[in-house]
Amino acid sequence: MGTQYVIDLADVDERQTATVGGKGAHLGGLARIGGVRVPAGFCVTTDAYRRVVAEAPSLDGLLDRLTGLDPDDQEGVRTLSAEIRRVIEGTEVPDDLAETVTRALARTGEGAAYAVRSSATAEDRPTASFAGQQDTYLNIVGAAEILRHIRRCWASVFTERAVVYRRRNGVDHRTVHMAVVVQHMVFPDAAGILFTADPVTGDRRTATVDAGFGLGEALVSGLVNPDVFTVRDGGVVDRTIAAKERAIHALPDGGTEEVTVDARRQKEPALTDEQVVELVGIGRRIEAHFGRPQDIEWCLADGGFRIVQSRPITTLFPVPERDLADDDTQENRVYLSVGHQQMMTDAMKPLGYSMWQRTAMADMYEAGGRLFVDVTPRLASPDARAALLDVIGKSDPLTRDALETVIDRGDHDVPPSAEERPAEDPSAEAPAARPQAATAPTPPPPIETDPAIVTELIARSEASVAALERDISTKSGPELFDYLGEAFAEHKRVLGDPLSFQALMAGMDATWWLNDKLREWLGETNAADTLTLSAPDNITSEMGLALLDVADAVRPYPEVVAYLRGVEDEDFLESDQLAALEGGAEARDAIGAYLDRYGVRCVGEIDITRPRWRERPTALVPVILDNVRNFGPGAAALRFEEGRRKAAEKERDVLARLRALPDGDSKADETKRMIDRVRTFIGYREYPKYGIIQRYFVYKRALLGEAERLVRAGVLAEKEDIFYLTFQELHDVVRTHRLDAGLVERRKDEFRWHEELTPPRVLTSDGEALTGAYRRDDVPEGALTGLAVSAGTVEGRARVILDIADADLEAGDILVTTFTDPSWSPLFVAVAGLVTEVGGLMTHGAVIAREYGLPAVVGVEKATRLIRDGQRIRVHGTSGYVEILS
């Protein structure tokens, strides 16, 4: 097809984004929907933009400079963007192109007024709307003025806000081209915005309409507050009528003006309820056509609605997609976030979430790169519901509150599913306090308090991992995937070991018993926090202490310390430079031994695509250097022994006080049995997750081996591309050596969108996202409320750290972060307290905080944004709140 500079809007559809931009493609699609009226017009295509830009040779150098700017150089972005816009606006439109536009105007009404709208190829995508990033001009009259405003639209590719938005979304400036939509101007009585889903809660059944008098720009610019109507199930369920003192109207000769609304009309609704319902009906047709909720600009003129723009609402959290075979109905489902239990709320890549789905013990559904479990069956009966709320409440009060909000409304009480109840999954953060437990069988009977049970369970797990490593090493191609099916079955068998589940529950039940009974008998709060200090067999706390031993191997050698400060290459342990230093061999051996034992771990480790410490050992270097600076020799042993001493002292104190009570000997004896039980089993609570991650690293190495073969065969561009395929898709590619050329890039784009989303604790099938709230009146004004998980109070400097590789800690610092999984444990030895946005009583961060005796408050909403790095804060780990002191 030859170069085409103008296309009539009636000939455009949504497949032509590359030619007419996102806005033009959407408008063309809108015009094809029955019952939707779109003002007539035409599109000046991206071919015209490319031609004009090509005839401005100075742009190449300017674009090179813009691309090369430091991301934080705001002044540079501002200056270069303005210069590029001046160049484009100052470029003459070639005669033949201008003539083509003039002929199009003659066909549609040369003397008419037009709206001239930017339509970039990168905007109005499902994953990024780019709303408001380019310009729109209203009531433009005459060919010369329209051509001038077309140039202004082209230049608006490089508004400062558009440039910054593209950089944040990973979009190359050179790949974005600008079309321009030229449409008949509508002179409306009223205008506004329709959201076909509630933009705040995400509820897809609820639509909201913002409406004002005159042109919609009065609302967009904030000149007036709109009338707001809420529509659900075909009726207006709420309305707020604003005093609309100002409006924007079009002038007869072009342009717009701000006018005062007649005092008698200011408090009149801009639309009747009947008109609102009619408008939402139009919106539902548009939503059905595009297949997702829409943000729609509308006008009311001559008694009828005109649609002047529609784009996807990209801020909504997606709803889990399910096969119809999963259930008789997909309506009224309630999902709980797996990530909030697993301490991993970041978006996962497709291979990551699909591998977790295949190896978990319960059905999980993906949405927004996160996983969710369906707890709807447990909401159907009072007894099951009460049990669910009890275990969830012990883990995360915010999740419980969000669930209660859904329950109290009474619109999700569906019958239990007929599907088989999945077994308990010991891989979770807290088996009795996480979503999968909601469908667990009756808990098994208790086991004896015998340390040999833990020893046996660890030996079983290690033997299974060793067998996996041995057997997988001979497999490749389709044979590998056949073997992985067997490996996943063994994975689940190990996780589902009834003895393992009994051991996990024994430790947690004893913890809860001690806290409840000692509060009742002695008035002690969270007594188990001290009684569990330095408990044996805790792989995660051992991992943190072991890095102190690594620091001991490095500290005596100043040249090694200086070398580590400058390392950037991931193979630094093998470098001749390190080997040549005094102490280099000792440092290499110590770090290497640590990686052999713990190198399968990393931040966000449930996502198999995340780089492990063995793959990226530089992530540990800042922590090693902090330990060298902040501790002396033998700190690991001293710290462990100190914890054991405090636990023993607490035990003696508690038992002595109990014996002084009525029936004290009986209470003391029962408490002693529970203390022995918790110290025997609570450390094992960390081991099943370690076993999972050991297996994951074995799987990952095997799959990356397949990826390397696919790269050599020319099927993949690079081996990490497999991370953007689901496990089944990767299996198909290995089998066929064929891959949809654009799939990986589409998935990368989608992943960038998912990274911007905040996952809710509770999500309904209507798309409503609920995060819950604390219902407490015992927190000082201005303090940040959370969940108390490790007793004590500490004051210190807040270190807001989002990546362990950015650690730079001093003694007495308080770690503030989004979530902590086991990979954060090496930081715990260096800090005085812990604050996280996500967590529960039995999640890893809480367990290790108690193990190390750190006051900790978790589940503090927006902690990393409300607390600034370097502020002094006070953490109340017994009462569950954080005070900001400076």
GROMACS .gro file of N, CA, C and O in nm, residues 116 283 339 344 457 468 595 602 612 640 712:
model
   44
  116VAL      N    1  -0.923   1.952   1.670
  116VAL     CA    2  -0.800   1.893   1.615
  116VAL      C    3  -0.731   1.821   1.732
  116VAL      O    4  -0.689   1.884   1.828
  283GLY      N    5  -2.222   0.333   2.698
  283GLY     CA    6  -2.089   0.295   2.747
  283GLY      C    7  -2.072   0.145   2.755
  283GLY      O    8  -1.964   0.092   2.724
  339GLY      N    9   0.011  -1.340   4.714
  339GLY     CA   10   0.131  -1.262   4.736
  339GLY      C   11   0.139  -1.202   4.875
  339GLY      O   12   0.247  -1.190   4.932
  344MET      N   13   0.533  -1.154   4.874
  344MET     CA   14   0.584  -1.124   4.741
  344MET      C   15   0.470  -1.065   4.661
  344MET      O   16   0.397  -1.135   4.592
  457LEU      N   17   1.269  -3.498   5.870
  457LEU     CA   18   1.204  -3.422   5.763
  457LEU      C   19   1.305  -3.349   5.676
  457LEU      O   20   1.293  -3.346   5.553
  468LEU      N   21   1.651  -3.516   4.243
  468LEU     CA   22   1.609  -3.429   4.133
  468LEU      C   23   1.730  -3.381   4.054
  468LEU      O   24   1.731  -3.388   3.929
  595LEU      N   25   2.732  -1.924   4.912
  595LEU     CA   26   2.647  -1.938   4.793
  595LEU      C   27   2.608  -2.083   4.767
  595LEU      O   28   2.498  -2.111   4.720
  602CYS      N   29   1.682  -1.544   4.677
  602CYS     CA   30   1.687  -1.407   4.624
  602CYS      C   31   1.560  -1.337   4.668
  602CYS      O   32   1.467  -1.401   4.719
  612ARG      N   33   1.888  -1.549   4.111
  612ARG     CA   34   1.931  -1.602   4.240
  612ARG      C   35   2.067  -1.543   4.278
  612ARG      O   36   2.142  -1.493   4.194
  640PHE      N   37   2.373  -1.561   6.860
  640PHE     CA   38   2.289  -1.679   6.879
  640PHE      C   39   2.286  -1.718   7.026
  640PHE      O   40   2.180  -1.747   7.082
  712ARG      N   41   2.040  -2.067   2.004
  712ARG     CA   42   2.131  -2.116   1.899
  712ARG      C   43   2.055  -2.155   1.773
  712ARG      O   44   2.105  -2.141   1.661
   0.00000   0.00000   0.00000
